[in-house]
Short mmCIF file of C-alpha atoms in Angstrom, two decimals:
data_model
loop_
_atom_site.label_atom_id
_atom_site.label_comp_id
_atom_site.label_asym_id
_atom_site.label_seq_id
_atom_site.Cartn_x
_atom_site.Cartn_y
_atom_site.Cartn_z
CA UNK A 1 13.26 -19.00 -1.70
CA UNK A 2 10.44 -16.53 -1.02
CA UNK A 3 7.32 -17.27 -2.97
CA UNK A 4 5.33 -14.25 -4.11
CA UNK A 5 3.18 -13.16 -6.99
CA UNK A 6 5.61 -11.87 -9.64
CA UNK A 7 5.60 -8.29 -10.75
CA UNK A 8 2.96 -7.78 -13.42
CA UNK A 9 4.46 -7.37 -16.88
CA UNK A 10 1.74 -8.28 -19.33
CA UNK A 11 -0.99 -6.19 -20.95
CA UNK A 12 -4.75 -6.61 -20.98
CA UNK A 13 -6.70 -8.41 -23.66
CA UNK A 14 -9.79 -6.24 -23.44
CA UNK A 15 -10.14 -3.18 -25.63
CA UNK A 16 -12.33 -1.37 -23.11
CA UNK A 17 -9.69 -1.71 -20.39
CA UNK A 18 -6.99 -0.55 -22.81
CA UNK A 19 -9.11 2.48 -23.59
CA UNK A 20 -9.44 3.20 -19.88
CA UNK A 21 -5.65 3.07 -19.38
CA UNK A 22 -5.16 5.39 -22.36
CA UNK A 23 -7.63 7.87 -20.90
CA UNK A 24 -6.02 7.79 -17.45
CA UNK A 25 -2.56 8.32 -18.93
CA UNK A 26 -3.82 11.20 -21.06
CA UNK A 27 -5.50 12.90 -18.10
CA UNK A 28 -2.37 12.47 -16.01
CA UNK A 29 -0.20 13.89 -18.78
CA UNK A 30 -2.30 17.00 -19.34
CA UNK A 31 -3.02 17.67 -15.66
CA UNK A 32 -6.76 17.09 -15.86
CA UNK A 33 -7.72 15.30 -12.62
CA UNK A 34 -10.08 12.35 -13.18
CA UNK A 35 -12.86 11.81 -10.69
CA UNK A 36 -11.93 9.10 -8.19
CA UNK A 37 -13.99 5.94 -8.35
CA UNK A 38 -13.92 5.70 -4.56
CA UNK A 39 -14.08 1.91 -4.64
CA UNK A 40 -13.34 2.03 -0.96
CA UNK A 41 -14.46 4.53 1.65
CA UNK A 42 -13.68 8.15 2.43
CA UNK A 43 -12.95 8.70 6.10
CA UNK A 44 -15.07 11.23 7.92
CA UNK A 45 -12.11 12.25 10.04
CA UNK A 46 -8.69 12.19 8.34
CA UNK A 47 -5.98 10.21 10.11
CA UNK A 48 -2.68 11.74 11.25
CA UNK A 49 -0.68 8.87 12.76
CA UNK A 50 2.64 9.49 14.45
CA UNK A 51 4.86 6.44 14.60
CA UNK A 52 8.44 5.51 13.90
CA UNK A 53 9.44 2.00 12.84
CA UNK A 54 12.61 0.52 11.31
CA UNK A 55 13.16 0.15 7.57
CA UNK A 56 14.85 -2.76 5.84
CA UNK A 57 18.22 -0.96 6.01
CA UNK A 58 17.95 -0.83 9.79
CA UNK A 59 17.24 2.91 9.84
CA UNK A 60 14.44 4.63 11.79
CA UNK A 61 11.53 5.63 9.58
CA UNK A 62 9.32 8.43 10.90
CA UNK A 63 6.20 7.82 8.85
CA UNK A 64 4.84 11.38 8.91
CA UNK A 65 8.20 12.99 8.14
CA UNK A 66 9.35 10.48 5.50
CA UNK A 67 6.10 10.64 3.53
CA UNK A 68 5.57 14.40 3.72
CA UNK A 69 4.59 15.79 0.33
CA UNK A 70 3.88 12.37 -1.20
CA UNK A 71 0.67 10.51 -1.87
CA UNK A 72 1.25 7.41 0.22
CA UNK A 73 -0.38 3.98 0.22
CA UNK A 74 0.08 2.24 3.58
CA UNK A 75 -0.61 -1.45 4.13
CA UNK A 76 -0.15 -3.74 7.14
CA UNK A 77 0.51 -7.38 6.24
CA UNK A 78 3.13 -10.12 6.30
CA UNK A 79 5.31 -11.91 3.80
CA UNK A 80 3.94 -15.39 4.57
CA UNK A 81 0.40 -14.21 3.80
CA UNK A 82 -1.16 -16.66 1.34
CA UNK A 83 -3.46 -14.30 -0.56
CA UNK A 84 -4.41 -10.76 0.50
CA UNK A 85 -0.91 -9.30 0.87
CA UNK A 86 0.67 -10.51 -2.39
CA UNK A 87 -2.47 -9.62 -4.37
CA UNK A 88 -2.53 -6.05 -3.01
CA UNK A 89 1.18 -5.56 -3.68
CA UNK A 90 0.99 -7.06 -7.18
CA UNK A 91 -1.99 -4.91 -8.19
CA UNK A 92 -0.44 -1.69 -6.90
CA UNK A 93 2.92 -2.50 -8.52
CA UNK A 94 1.29 -3.43 -11.82
CA UNK A 95 -0.63 -0.16 -11.80
CA UNK A 96 2.37 2.03 -11.02
CA UNK A 97 4.33 0.37 -13.79
CA UNK A 98 1.87 1.73 -16.35
CA UNK A 99 1.41 5.25 -15.02
CA UNK A 100 3.63 8.15 -16.16
CA UNK A 101 6.68 9.13 -14.12
CA UNK A 102 5.23 12.52 -13.25
CA UNK A 103 2.57 10.66 -11.26
CA UNK A 104 4.60 7.77 -9.83
CA UNK A 105 7.38 10.10 -8.66
CA UNK A 106 4.84 11.54 -6.21
CA UNK A 107 3.80 8.16 -4.78
CA UNK A 108 5.22 6.11 -1.92
CA UNK A 109 4.09 2.61 -0.99
CA UNK A 110 4.77 1.57 2.60
CA UNK A 111 4.40 -2.01 3.86
CA UNK A 112 4.42 -2.68 7.63
CA UNK A 113 4.86 -6.27 8.70
CA UNK A 114 2.39 -7.69 11.21
CA UNK A 115 4.67 -10.67 11.74
CA UNK A 116 8.02 -9.33 13.00
CA UNK A 117 8.86 -12.72 14.49
CA UNK A 118 9.39 -14.22 11.03
CA UNK A 119 9.69 -11.16 8.80
CA UNK A 120 13.35 -10.19 9.05
CA UNK A 121 14.55 -7.07 7.21
CA UNK A 122 16.17 -9.25 4.54
CA UNK A 123 13.02 -11.28 3.99
CA UNK A 124 10.80 -8.19 3.76
CA UNK A 125 13.19 -6.60 1.27
CA UNK A 126 13.36 -9.70 -0.93
CA UNK A 127 9.59 -10.17 -0.81
CA UNK A 128 8.86 -6.54 -1.74
CA UNK A 129 11.44 -6.59 -4.52
CA UNK A 130 9.32 -9.25 -6.24
CA UNK A 131 6.79 -6.47 -6.79
CA UNK A 132 8.65 -3.15 -6.87
CA UNK A 133 12.12 -2.31 -5.59
CA UNK A 134 10.87 1.13 -4.58
CA UNK A 135 8.36 -0.20 -2.06
CA UNK A 136 9.28 0.64 1.54
CA UNK A 137 9.26 -2.12 4.17
CA UNK A 138 8.99 -1.47 7.90
CA UNK A 139 9.07 -3.57 11.04
CA UNK A 140 9.08 -3.06 14.79
CA UNK A 141 8.12 -4.73 18.03
CA UNK A 142 4.67 -6.23 18.49
CA UNK A 143 3.84 -3.28 20.75
CA UNK A 144 4.98 -0.70 18.20
CA UNK A 145 2.97 -2.31 15.41
CA UNK A 146 -0.11 -2.61 17.60
CA UNK A 147 0.19 1.09 18.52
CA UNK A 148 0.49 2.13 14.86
CA UNK A 149 -2.55 -0.03 14.05
CA UNK A 150 -4.59 1.66 16.77
CA UNK A 151 -3.69 5.11 15.46
CA UNK A 152 -5.05 4.02 12.08
CA UNK A 153 -8.27 2.70 13.65
CA UNK A 154 -7.32 -0.85 12.66
CA UNK A 155 -7.51 -3.94 14.85
CA UNK A 156 -4.12 -5.11 16.13
CA UNK A 157 -2.59 -8.16 14.41
CA UNK A 158 -3.69 -11.51 15.82
CA UNK A 159 -1.43 -14.57 15.60
CA UNK A 160 -3.35 -17.73 14.72
CA UNK A 161 -2.72 -21.24 16.03
CA UNK A 162 0.35 -23.07 14.81
CA UNK A 163 -0.07 -26.02 12.44
CA UNK A 164 2.96 -28.02 11.38
CA UNK A 165 5.26 -25.30 12.64
CA UNK A 166 3.60 -22.44 10.76
CA UNK A 167 0.77 -20.00 11.43
CA UNK A 168 -1.25 -17.22 9.87
CA UNK A 169 -1.68 -13.68 11.17
CA UNK A 170 -5.02 -11.92 11.21
CA UNK A 171 -4.74 -8.31 10.03
CA UNK A 172 -6.70 -5.61 8.24
CA UNK A 173 -7.08 -6.14 4.50
CA UNK A 174 -7.43 -2.42 3.79
CA UNK A 175 -4.91 -0.06 2.20
CA UNK A 176 -4.88 3.44 3.71
CA UNK A 177 -4.33 6.25 1.20
CA UNK A 178 -2.70 9.45 2.41
CA UNK A 179 -2.99 12.58 0.28
CA UNK A 180 0.04 14.81 -0.18
CA UNK A 181 -0.93 16.98 2.81
CA UNK A 182 -0.13 14.01 5.06
CA UNK A 183 -3.71 13.06 5.92
CA UNK A 184 -5.05 9.52 5.67
CA UNK A 185 -8.33 10.05 3.85
CA UNK A 186 -9.36 6.88 1.99
CA UNK A 187 -9.52 3.13 2.64
CA UNK A 188 -9.24 0.61 -0.20
CA UNK A 189 -10.41 -2.99 0.26
CA UNK A 190 -8.97 -6.27 -0.87
CA UNK A 191 -10.14 -6.88 -4.43
CA UNK A 192 -9.39 -3.36 -5.70
CA UNK A 193 -8.45 -3.96 -9.33
CA UNK A 194 -5.62 -2.43 -11.32
CA UNK A 195 -7.95 -0.37 -13.50
CA UNK A 196 -9.53 1.06 -10.33
CA UNK A 197 -6.13 1.74 -8.78
CA UNK A 198 -5.05 3.56 -11.94
CA UNK A 199 -7.83 6.12 -11.72
CA UNK A 200 -7.61 6.39 -7.95
CA UNK A 201 -3.84 6.96 -7.79
CA UNK A 202 -3.93 9.74 -10.38
CA UNK A 203 -6.85 11.39 -8.57
CA UNK A 204 -5.19 11.06 -5.17
CA UNK A 205 -1.91 12.56 -6.39
CA UNK A 206 -3.80 15.54 -7.80
CA UNK A 207 -6.21 15.83 -4.83
CA UNK A 208 -6.64 19.31 -3.39
CA UNK A 209 -8.60 20.29 -0.26
CA UNK A 210 -11.88 22.00 -1.02
#
């Protein structure tokens, strides 16, 4: 049985946060783009990676072609990750669940495993489905994943020492956000909260080059 943080279903107890969600939803509905919080960092040079990995159905997934026209959140992690990976996935899933369809229909979330030795297609699919059945899972060889990481200016995954037959994998904790023109423009750190994601996702979907 795969253990993962369950998909967020509950509401918030705080009136100020509820007010924020109401405002974000209203802005999204009427087409008024909110200003992004930029809780992460805007890249000086946009990223345009070119890599093809394999999805959980065993089909090739050309990242640039398959995400064309969508605002895409890309994250490298692994299903045995004890903290960073499930928290990122749960917060993004919980945010998308609350946003209107006209926004979420323009969003793709792509998860690339950094642990292809243990992360089989079936395991990745089951793990992601704990958060959102629409999330896309990809895997490849160690060399393919390292190459994709380099194109995104991220350090390659590093396998830690084994203890009692298990191990952890060092990887970047950042989510890369691609605007709908296919450029990776923003990095979001571990700890980005759902209320921040809500404003950021709406702004990123509606982002236009200056």
